[in-house]
Amino acid sequence: MVAYKSKAVERIRLPGRDERERALEEAGYNVFALAADDVYIDLLTDSGTGAMSDEQWAALHRGDESYAGSPSFERLESAVADVMGFPYVIPAHQGRGAENVLYGSILSEGDVVPNNTHFDTTRAHVANQGAEAVDCPIEGAHDLSAAESFKGNFSVERAREAVSEVGAENVPLVISTITNNSTAGQPVSIENTRRVRAFADEIDATFVIDACRFAENAFFVREREDEYAEMSVADIAREQLEYADAVVMSGKKDGLANTGGFVATRDEALFERCKSRAILYEGFPTYGGMAGRDIEAMAVGLREAVTDAYIEDRIEQVRTLGSMLEEADIPTYTPVGGHAVYLDAGSFYPHLDSSEFPGQVLVCELYREGGVRGVELGSFAFPDSDRPELVRLAIPRRTYHQEHFEHVLETVKRAYENRDTVDGLRLATEPEIPELRHFTAELEPVSR
Ligand code: F0G
């Protein structure tokens, strides 16, 4: 069922094939360096790229820009309390700002942090505190076709192993990322969340949920966890977050906003510690690096994100693209997760070694064939890891329609048909921080 019609539109253009070839070469075969105007359908990320509702645009005008005590902040506080159940909120300029505030207030040198899977910025903030990030995905999380319901779950067994190595006193923080972005956007069950809560209690750690896509996660809980089949997504979301001491949130995802984020908690002492750090890095704790008008848009967006009409439309869109690709026998990660469809570039190009970046080759082919921009999440983005060679096609919220997806399908099909003819890539420049190289490195084709 369609839940929206358009009130404003934005012109897009498919550059000619020659132009695309040239743009790709000038970008050093790295689509982060493309001008967005040269991209026809942009599936680089679902973060901050969605369309706001008329209610959000209207709310912008209510934005109050007072340095302290803005009524816009009060409206955010009440949205976070109603939707997520936390009484204390500190805005931040975006999710990673919130990570800095919260994780910097909890961690110290030598600590170890278990997480179902750390998102890139989370891993970097943990490392920035001198702590070690330990991924604890469940067995089968990287199996591209295992028909499990909750492939994003947190493996308490793996986390327990990490604790037994370093001692509970060095594990002050446990994180669960819902949905699990670095594991193909797979959901996390409430049963698993309860187990993580119990584990955190056992080792006396703070339990944080990375709630960037909490509404999408709640949809899957309703669909797949019997106990919740009759509940509203709003009630499920609140129940899942009830198990956490705090959340980090990027308003650019399930806040349905173009910018912003926050830390929210029910722990008053932690809130006080975070406030001091927020003043240092983000801003006074009632605005935290955000304009009052953006706070208003995020407060409205949070409430919209947990309405059944929104979330059903959202997940249906992502699944529609997934099913179209599956029906065309394109190798993808299944089941499809909450915010993106992941292509299995390893199966496209078995003749390419991981050192030739098959995922990045596919990203370039999608741009070359149809002006579609996706992102590589394989050996280019994660050097020295044994992760599968995936390409993420992230779907911005409320932005694209069936016709766009049909173009994406045709583009992917053409890339698949040409799969035997393409060459690999190699690094032409190597940025200083290898973990962040996929944002800025330049590449060049390897001719056979
Ligand atoms: N946590 C998760 C799970 C994320 O997916 C992101 C961002 C962040 C934290 C950081 O939030 O961007 O507002 O600073 N993910 C985006 C993506 C960038 O494309 O997946 P941010």
Coordinates of C-alpha atoms and ligand atoms in Angstrom, one line a residue:
M1 CA 0.0 0.0 0.0
V2 CA 1.4 3.4 -1.0
A3 CA 1.5 5.8 2.0
Y4 CA 2.7 9.1 0.3
K5 CA 2.3 11.4 -2.6
S6 CA 4.8 14.2 -3.6
K7 CA 4.5 17.8 -2.7
A8 CA 7.9 19.0 -3.9
V9 CA 10.1 17.4 -6.5
E10 CA 13.8 17.4 -7.4
R11 CA 15.1 17.1 -10.9
I12 CA 17.5 14.2 -11.7
R13 CA 19.4 13.5 -14.8
L14 CA 21.2 10.5 -16.3
P15 CA 24.5 11.7 -17.8
G16 CA 25.4 10.0 -21.1
R17 CA 27.6 7.0 -21.1
D18 CA 30.7 9.0 -22.2
E19 CA 30.1 11.5 -19.4
R20 CA 29.8 8.6 -16.9
E21 CA 33.0 7.0 -18.1
R22 CA 34.8 10.3 -17.7
A23 CA 33.3 11.1 -14.3
L24 CA 34.4 7.7 -13.1
E25 CA 37.9 8.1 -14.3
E26 CA 38.2 11.6 -12.8
A27 CA 36.8 10.3 -9.5
G28 CA 39.7 7.7 -9.4
Y29 CA 37.1 4.9 -9.5
N30 CA 35.8 6.0 -6.1
V31 CA 32.2 7.0 -6.2
F32 CA 32.6 9.1 -3.1
A33 CA 34.4 11.6 -5.3
L34 CA 31.5 11.9 -7.9
A35 CA 29.5 15.0 -8.0
A36 CA 26.0 14.1 -6.8
D37 CA 24.5 15.9 -9.9
D38 CA 26.3 13.2 -12.0
V39 CA 24.4 10.5 -10.1
Y40 CA 21.0 9.4 -11.4
I41 CA 19.9 7.2 -8.5
D42 CA 21.8 7.6 -5.3
L43 CA 21.9 4.6 -3.1
L44 CA 25.1 5.5 -1.4
T45 CA 23.4 5.8 2.0
D46 CA 20.1 6.0 3.8
S47 CA 21.6 8.5 6.2
G48 CA 20.2 12.0 6.0
T49 CA 19.1 11.5 2.4
G50 CA 15.4 10.9 2.9
A51 CA 12.5 13.2 2.1
M52 CA 10.9 15.1 5.1
S53 CA 7.2 15.1 5.5
D54 CA 5.1 18.3 5.2
E55 CA 4.7 18.1 9.0
Q56 CA 8.4 18.2 9.4
W57 CA 8.8 21.1 7.0
A58 CA 6.1 23.0 9.0
A59 CA 7.9 22.2 12.3
L60 CA 11.1 23.9 11.0
H61 CA 9.3 27.2 11.3
R62 CA 8.7 26.6 15.0
G63 CA 12.5 26.2 15.6
D64 CA 13.6 28.4 18.4
E65 CA 17.3 29.2 18.3
S66 CA 17.9 30.1 21.9
Y67 CA 21.3 29.1 23.2
A68 CA 19.8 27.6 26.4
G69 CA 16.4 26.2 27.3
S70 CA 14.9 26.3 23.8
P71 CA 11.3 25.1 23.6
S72 CA 12.4 23.1 20.5
F73 CA 14.6 21.1 22.9
E74 CA 11.6 20.5 25.1
R75 CA 9.7 19.1 22.2
L76 CA 12.6 16.8 21.4
E77 CA 12.6 15.6 25.1
S78 CA 9.0 14.8 25.0
A79 CA 9.3 13.0 21.6
V80 CA 12.2 10.9 23.0
A81 CA 10.3 10.1 26.2
D82 CA 7.1 9.1 24.3
V83 CA 8.7 7.2 21.5
M84 CA 11.8 5.7 23.2
G85 CA 11.1 5.9 26.9
F86 CA 14.2 7.8 28.1
P87 CA 13.8 10.9 30.3
Y88 CA 17.3 12.4 29.7
V89 CA 18.4 13.6 26.3
I90 CA 21.5 15.4 24.9
P91 CA 21.4 16.4 21.2
A92 CA 24.5 16.0 19.0
H93 CA 25.3 17.2 15.5
Q94 CA 24.8 13.6 14.2
G95 CA 25.2 10.0 15.4
R96 CA 29.0 10.0 15.6
G97 CA 28.9 13.1 17.8
A98 CA 26.5 11.2 20.2
E99 CA 29.0 8.3 20.1
N100 CA 31.8 10.6 21.1
V101 CA 29.8 12.1 24.0
L102 CA 28.5 8.8 25.3
Y103 CA 31.5 6.4 24.7
G104 CA 34.0 9.1 25.8
S105 CA 32.1 9.4 29.1
I106 CA 32.2 5.6 29.8
L107 CA 35.4 4.2 28.4
S108 CA 39.1 4.4 29.3
E109 CA 42.4 3.1 28.0
G110 CA 42.6 -0.7 27.8
D111 CA 38.8 -1.4 28.0
V112 CA 37.1 -3.9 25.8
V113 CA 33.7 -3.3 24.1
P114 CA 31.6 -6.2 22.8
N115 CA 29.0 -5.2 20.2
N116 CA 27.0 -7.5 17.8
T117 CA 29.0 -5.6 15.1
H118 CA 30.6 -2.2 15.4
F119 CA 29.6 0.3 12.8
D120 CA 32.7 2.1 11.4
T121 CA 32.3 5.2 13.4
T122 CA 31.5 3.2 16.6
R123 CA 34.7 1.2 16.1
A124 CA 36.7 4.4 15.6
H125 CA 35.2 6.1 18.7
V126 CA 36.0 3.0 20.8
A127 CA 39.5 3.0 19.5
N128 CA 39.8 6.7 20.0
Q129 CA 39.3 6.1 23.8
G130 CA 42.2 3.6 23.7
A131 CA 39.7 0.7 24.0
E132 CA 39.3 -2.4 21.9
A133 CA 36.2 -3.1 19.8
V134 CA 35.2 -6.8 19.7
D135 CA 32.6 -7.9 17.2
C136 CA 30.2 -10.6 18.5
P137 CA 27.9 -11.6 15.6
I138 CA 26.1 -14.9 15.8
E139 CA 27.2 -17.9 13.8
G140 CA 25.8 -17.6 10.3
A141 CA 25.7 -13.8 10.3
H142 CA 28.0 -13.8 7.3
D143 CA 26.3 -16.7 5.6
L144 CA 24.7 -14.9 2.6
S145 CA 21.7 -17.1 2.4
A146 CA 20.9 -18.7 5.8
A147 CA 17.2 -18.4 6.3
E148 CA 17.4 -17.1 9.9
S149 CA 15.0 -14.5 11.3
F150 CA 17.5 -12.5 13.3
K151 CA 20.9 -12.7 11.7
G152 CA 21.8 -9.4 13.4
N153 CA 21.7 -10.9 16.9
F154 CA 24.4 -10.4 19.5
S155 CA 26.3 -13.6 20.5
V156 CA 26.5 -13.5 24.3
E157 CA 28.8 -16.6 24.1
R158 CA 31.4 -14.7 22.0
A159 CA 31.2 -11.7 24.4
R160 CA 31.6 -14.0 27.4
E161 CA 34.8 -15.3 25.8
A162 CA 36.1 -11.8 25.4
V163 CA 35.3 -11.0 29.1
S164 CA 37.0 -14.2 30.3
E165 CA 40.2 -13.0 28.5
V166 CA 40.3 -9.5 30.0
G167 CA 38.2 -9.7 33.1
A168 CA 34.8 -8.1 33.7
E169 CA 36.4 -5.0 35.3
N170 CA 37.7 -4.1 31.8
V171 CA 34.4 -4.4 30.1
P172 CA 32.3 -1.4 31.3
L173 CA 30.2 -1.2 28.1
V174 CA 28.2 -3.6 26.0
I175 CA 26.5 -2.4 22.8
S176 CA 23.8 -3.9 20.6
T177 CA 23.3 -2.2 17.2
I178 CA 19.7 -2.5 15.9
T179 CA 19.4 -3.2 13.1
N180 CA 22.9 -4.4 12.6
N181 CA 24.1 -2.2 9.8
S182 CA 27.5 -4.0 9.3
T183 CA 25.7 -7.3 9.0
A184 CA 23.5 -6.4 6.0
G185 CA 21.0 -4.4 8.1
Q186 CA 19.7 -7.6 9.8
P187 CA 17.4 -7.3 12.8
V188 CA 18.0 -8.1 16.4
S189 CA 15.2 -9.9 18.4
I190 CA 13.9 -8.7 21.8
E191 CA 14.7 -12.2 23.2
N192 CA 18.3 -11.5 22.3
T193 CA 18.1 -8.0 23.7
R194 CA 16.9 -9.4 27.0
R195 CA 19.9 -11.8 27.0
V196 CA 22.3 -9.0 26.4
R197 CA 20.7 -7.1 29.3
A198 CA 21.2 -10.0 31.6
F199 CA 24.8 -10.4 30.4
A200 CA 25.5 -6.7 31.0
D201 CA 24.1 -7.1 34.6
E202 CA 26.2 -10.1 35.2
I203 CA 29.4 -8.2 34.4
D204 CA 28.1 -4.9 35.8
A205 CA 28.4 -3.1 32.5
T206 CA 26.4 -0.3 31.0
F207 CA 24.1 -1.6 28.2
V208 CA 23.8 0.8 25.2
I209 CA 21.6 0.3 22.2
D210 CA 22.7 1.9 18.9
A211 CA 19.2 2.8 17.9
C212 CA 19.8 4.4 14.5
R213 CA 17.3 2.0 12.9
F214 CA 15.2 1.1 15.9
A215 CA 11.9 1.5 14.1
E216 CA 12.9 -0.8 11.2
N217 CA 14.1 -3.3 13.8
A218 CA 10.7 -3.2 15.6
F219 CA 8.9 -4.0 12.3
F220 CA 10.9 -7.2 12.0
V221 CA 10.3 -8.1 15.7
R222 CA 6.5 -7.9 15.0
E223 CA 6.8 -10.0 11.9
R224 CA 9.1 -12.7 13.3
E225 CA 8.8 -12.9 17.1
D226 CA 5.5 -14.6 18.0
E227 CA 5.1 -12.8 21.3
Y228 CA 4.9 -9.4 19.5
A229 CA 2.8 -10.3 16.5
E230 CA -0.2 -8.4 17.8
M231 CA 1.6 -5.3 19.1
S232 CA 2.1 -1.9 17.3
V233 CA 5.6 -1.1 16.1
A234 CA 5.6 1.9 18.4
D235 CA 5.0 -0.3 21.5
I236 CA 7.5 -2.9 20.3
A237 CA 10.2 -0.2 19.8
R238 CA 9.6 1.2 23.3
E239 CA 9.8 -2.3 24.8
Q240 CA 13.0 -3.2 23.1
L241 CA 14.7 0.1 24.2
E242 CA 13.5 -0.4 27.8
Y243 CA 16.2 -3.0 28.3
A244 CA 19.0 -0.5 27.6
D245 CA 20.6 2.0 30.0
A246 CA 21.1 4.5 27.1
V247 CA 20.9 4.9 23.4
V248 CA 23.0 6.6 20.7
M249 CA 20.9 7.8 17.9
S250 CA 21.5 9.2 14.5
G251 CA 18.5 11.3 13.6
K252 CA 19.5 10.9 9.9
K253 CA 18.1 7.4 9.9
D254 CA 15.0 6.6 11.9
G255 CA 14.7 10.2 13.0
L256 CA 13.7 10.9 9.4
A257 CA 15.8 14.1 9.5
N258 CA 18.6 15.4 7.2
T259 CA 20.9 15.9 10.2
G260 CA 21.2 15.5 13.9
G261 CA 21.4 12.9 16.6
F262 CA 21.4 12.4 20.4
V263 CA 22.3 10.5 23.4
A264 CA 19.3 9.5 25.6
T265 CA 19.5 7.7 29.0
R266 CA 17.6 6.8 32.1
D267 CA 20.7 6.9 34.2
E268 CA 21.0 10.4 35.9
A269 CA 24.7 10.0 36.8
L270 CA 25.6 9.0 33.3
F271 CA 23.6 11.9 32.0
E272 CA 25.6 14.4 34.1
R273 CA 28.9 13.0 32.9
C274 CA 27.7 13.2 29.3
K275 CA 26.6 16.8 29.7
S276 CA 30.1 18.0 30.5
R277 CA 31.5 16.2 27.5
A278 CA 28.7 17.5 25.3
I279 CA 29.6 21.1 26.2
L280 CA 33.2 20.4 25.2
Y281 CA 32.5 18.7 21.8
E282 CA 29.0 19.5 20.7
G283 CA 27.4 22.5 22.3
F284 CA 25.3 23.5 25.3
P285 CA 23.3 20.4 26.2
T286 CA 19.9 21.8 25.1
Y287 CA 21.1 22.2 21.5
G288 CA 24.2 20.1 21.2
G289 CA 25.4 21.3 17.8
M290 CA 22.0 21.3 16.2
A291 CA 19.9 24.3 15.1
G292 CA 16.6 24.5 16.9
R293 CA 14.8 24.1 13.6
D294 CA 16.5 20.8 12.9
I295 CA 15.7 19.6 16.4
E296 CA 12.0 20.3 15.6
A297 CA 12.2 18.3 12.4
M298 CA 13.9 15.3 14.2
A299 CA 11.3 15.4 17.0
V300 CA 8.5 15.1 14.5
G301 CA 10.4 12.5 12.5
L302 CA 10.9 10.3 15.5
R303 CA 7.1 10.1 16.1
E304 CA 6.4 9.4 12.4
A305 CA 9.0 6.7 12.2
V306 CA 7.1 4.4 14.5
T307 CA 3.7 4.8 12.8
D308 CA 2.6 1.6 11.1
A309 CA 1.8 3.4 7.9
Y310 CA 5.3 4.7 7.6
I311 CA 7.2 1.7 8.6
E312 CA 5.2 -0.8 6.5
D313 CA 5.7 1.4 3.4
R314 CA 9.4 1.7 4.2
I315 CA 10.2 -2.0 4.6
E316 CA 7.9 -2.9 1.6
Q317 CA 10.0 -0.6 -0.6
V318 CA 13.3 -2.2 0.4
R319 CA 11.8 -5.7 0.0
T320 CA 10.4 -4.8 -3.4
L321 CA 13.8 -4.0 -4.7
G322 CA 15.2 -7.2 -3.0
S323 CA 12.5 -9.4 -4.6
M324 CA 13.0 -7.8 -8.1
L325 CA 16.7 -8.7 -7.9
E326 CA 16.1 -12.1 -6.5
E327 CA 13.6 -12.9 -9.3
A328 CA 16.2 -11.9 -11.8
D329 CA 18.6 -14.4 -10.2
I330 CA 21.0 -11.7 -9.0
P331 CA 23.1 -13.0 -6.1
T332 CA 22.1 -11.0 -3.0
Y333 CA 22.3 -11.3 0.8
T334 CA 19.0 -12.9 2.1
P335 CA 16.7 -12.3 3.8
V336 CA 16.7 -8.6 2.9
G337 CA 17.3 -6.4 5.9
G338 CA 15.8 -3.0 6.9
H339 CA 17.5 -0.3 5.0
A340 CA 19.3 -1.7 2.0
V341 CA 19.7 -4.6 -0.4
Y342 CA 23.2 -6.1 -0.5
L343 CA 24.6 -7.5 -3.7
D344 CA 27.1 -10.4 -3.5
A345 CA 29.9 -9.1 -5.6
G346 CA 32.0 -12.2 -4.8
S347 CA 29.5 -14.3 -6.8
F348 CA 29.5 -11.7 -9.7
Y349 CA 33.3 -11.9 -10.1
P350 CA 34.7 -15.2 -9.0
H351 CA 37.7 -14.5 -11.3
L352 CA 38.8 -11.5 -9.2
D353 CA 40.9 -11.9 -6.1
S354 CA 39.9 -9.9 -3.0
S355 CA 43.0 -7.8 -3.6
E356 CA 41.4 -6.6 -6.8
F357 CA 38.3 -5.3 -4.9
P358 CA 35.4 -7.2 -6.6
G359 CA 32.9 -5.1 -4.6
Q360 CA 34.4 -1.8 -5.8
V361 CA 34.5 -3.1 -9.4
L362 CA 30.7 -3.8 -9.1
V363 CA 30.1 -0.3 -7.6
C364 CA 31.9 1.2 -10.7
E365 CA 30.0 -1.0 -13.1
L366 CA 26.6 0.1 -11.6
Y367 CA 27.6 3.7 -12.2
R368 CA 29.0 3.0 -15.6
E369 CA 25.9 1.0 -16.7
G370 CA 23.2 3.2 -15.2
G371 CA 24.4 6.1 -13.1
V372 CA 23.5 4.2 -10.0
R373 CA 25.6 4.9 -6.9
G374 CA 26.0 2.2 -4.2
V375 CA 28.8 1.5 -1.7
E376 CA 31.4 -1.2 -1.3
L377 CA 31.5 -3.1 2.0
G378 CA 34.1 -5.7 1.3
S379 CA 37.9 -5.9 1.0
F380 CA 38.2 -2.2 0.0
A381 CA 36.3 -0.8 3.0
F382 CA 37.5 -3.5 5.5
P383 CA 41.2 -4.3 4.8
D384 CA 42.4 -7.6 6.3
S385 CA 39.0 -8.9 7.2
D386 CA 37.3 -12.1 6.1
R387 CA 33.9 -10.4 5.4
P388 CA 32.0 -11.2 2.3
E389 CA 32.4 -9.0 -0.8
L390 CA 29.2 -7.0 -0.5
V391 CA 27.8 -3.9 -2.3
R392 CA 25.1 -2.0 -0.4
L393 CA 22.3 -0.4 -2.2
A394 CA 20.9 1.7 0.6
I395 CA 17.3 3.1 0.1
P396 CA 16.8 6.7 1.2
R397 CA 13.5 7.0 3.1
R398 CA 10.4 8.2 1.2
T399 CA 12.5 9.3 -1.8
Y400 CA 12.4 6.8 -4.7
H401 CA 9.6 5.0 -6.4
Q402 CA 8.9 1.9 -8.4
E403 CA 10.3 3.4 -11.7
H404 CA 13.6 4.2 -10.0
F405 CA 13.8 0.6 -8.8
E406 CA 13.1 -0.7 -12.2
H407 CA 16.0 1.3 -13.5
V408 CA 18.2 -0.1 -10.7
L409 CA 17.1 -3.6 -11.6
E410 CA 18.0 -3.1 -15.3
T411 CA 21.3 -1.6 -14.4
V412 CA 22.3 -4.5 -12.1
K413 CA 21.1 -7.0 -14.7
R414 CA 23.4 -5.4 -17.3
A415 CA 26.3 -5.5 -14.9
Y416 CA 25.6 -9.2 -14.2
E417 CA 25.4 -10.0 -17.9
N418 CA 28.8 -8.4 -18.4
R419 CA 30.4 -10.0 -15.3
D420 CA 32.9 -12.1 -17.1
T421 CA 34.4 -9.2 -19.0
V422 CA 35.5 -6.9 -16.3
D423 CA 38.9 -6.3 -14.8
G424 CA 39.9 -5.7 -11.2
L425 CA 41.1 -2.5 -9.5
R426 CA 44.1 -1.6 -7.5
L427 CA 45.0 1.3 -5.2
A428 CA 46.6 4.3 -6.9
T429 CA 46.8 6.3 -3.7
E430 CA 46.8 5.1 -0.1
P431 CA 45.4 7.4 2.6
E432 CA 47.0 7.6 6.0
I433 CA 44.2 5.8 7.9
P434 CA 43.6 2.4 6.3
E435 CA 40.2 1.9 8.0
L436 CA 38.9 5.1 6.3
R437 CA 40.6 4.6 2.9
H438 CA 37.4 3.7 1.0
F439 CA 36.2 7.3 1.5
T440 CA 39.2 9.0 -0.3
A441 CA 41.5 6.5 -1.9
E442 CA 41.9 6.6 -5.7
L443 CA 42.0 3.4 -7.7
E444 CA 43.0 2.3 -11.2
P445 CA 42.0 -0.6 -13.4
V446 CA 44.2 -3.7 -13.5
S447 CA 44.5 -4.7 -17.1
R448 CA 44.8 -8.4 -17.8
Ligands
F0G1 N1 25.7 3.8 14.1 C1 25.2 3.2 13.0 C2 24.7 1.8 13.1 C3 25.2 3.8 11.7 O1 24.8 3.1 10.7 C4 25.8 5.1 11.6 C5 25.8 5.8 10.3 C6 26.2 5.8 12.8 C7 26.2 5.1 14.0 C8 26.8 7.2 12.8 O2 25.8 8.1 12.5 O3 26.3 9.1 10.3 O4 24.8 10.2 12.0 O5 27.2 10.1 12.4 N2 25.7 5.2 9.2 C9 25.7 5.8 7.9 C10 25.6 4.7 6.8 C11 26.7 6.8 7.6 O6 25.8 5.1 5.6 O7 25.4 3.6 7.1 P1 26.0 9.5 11.7

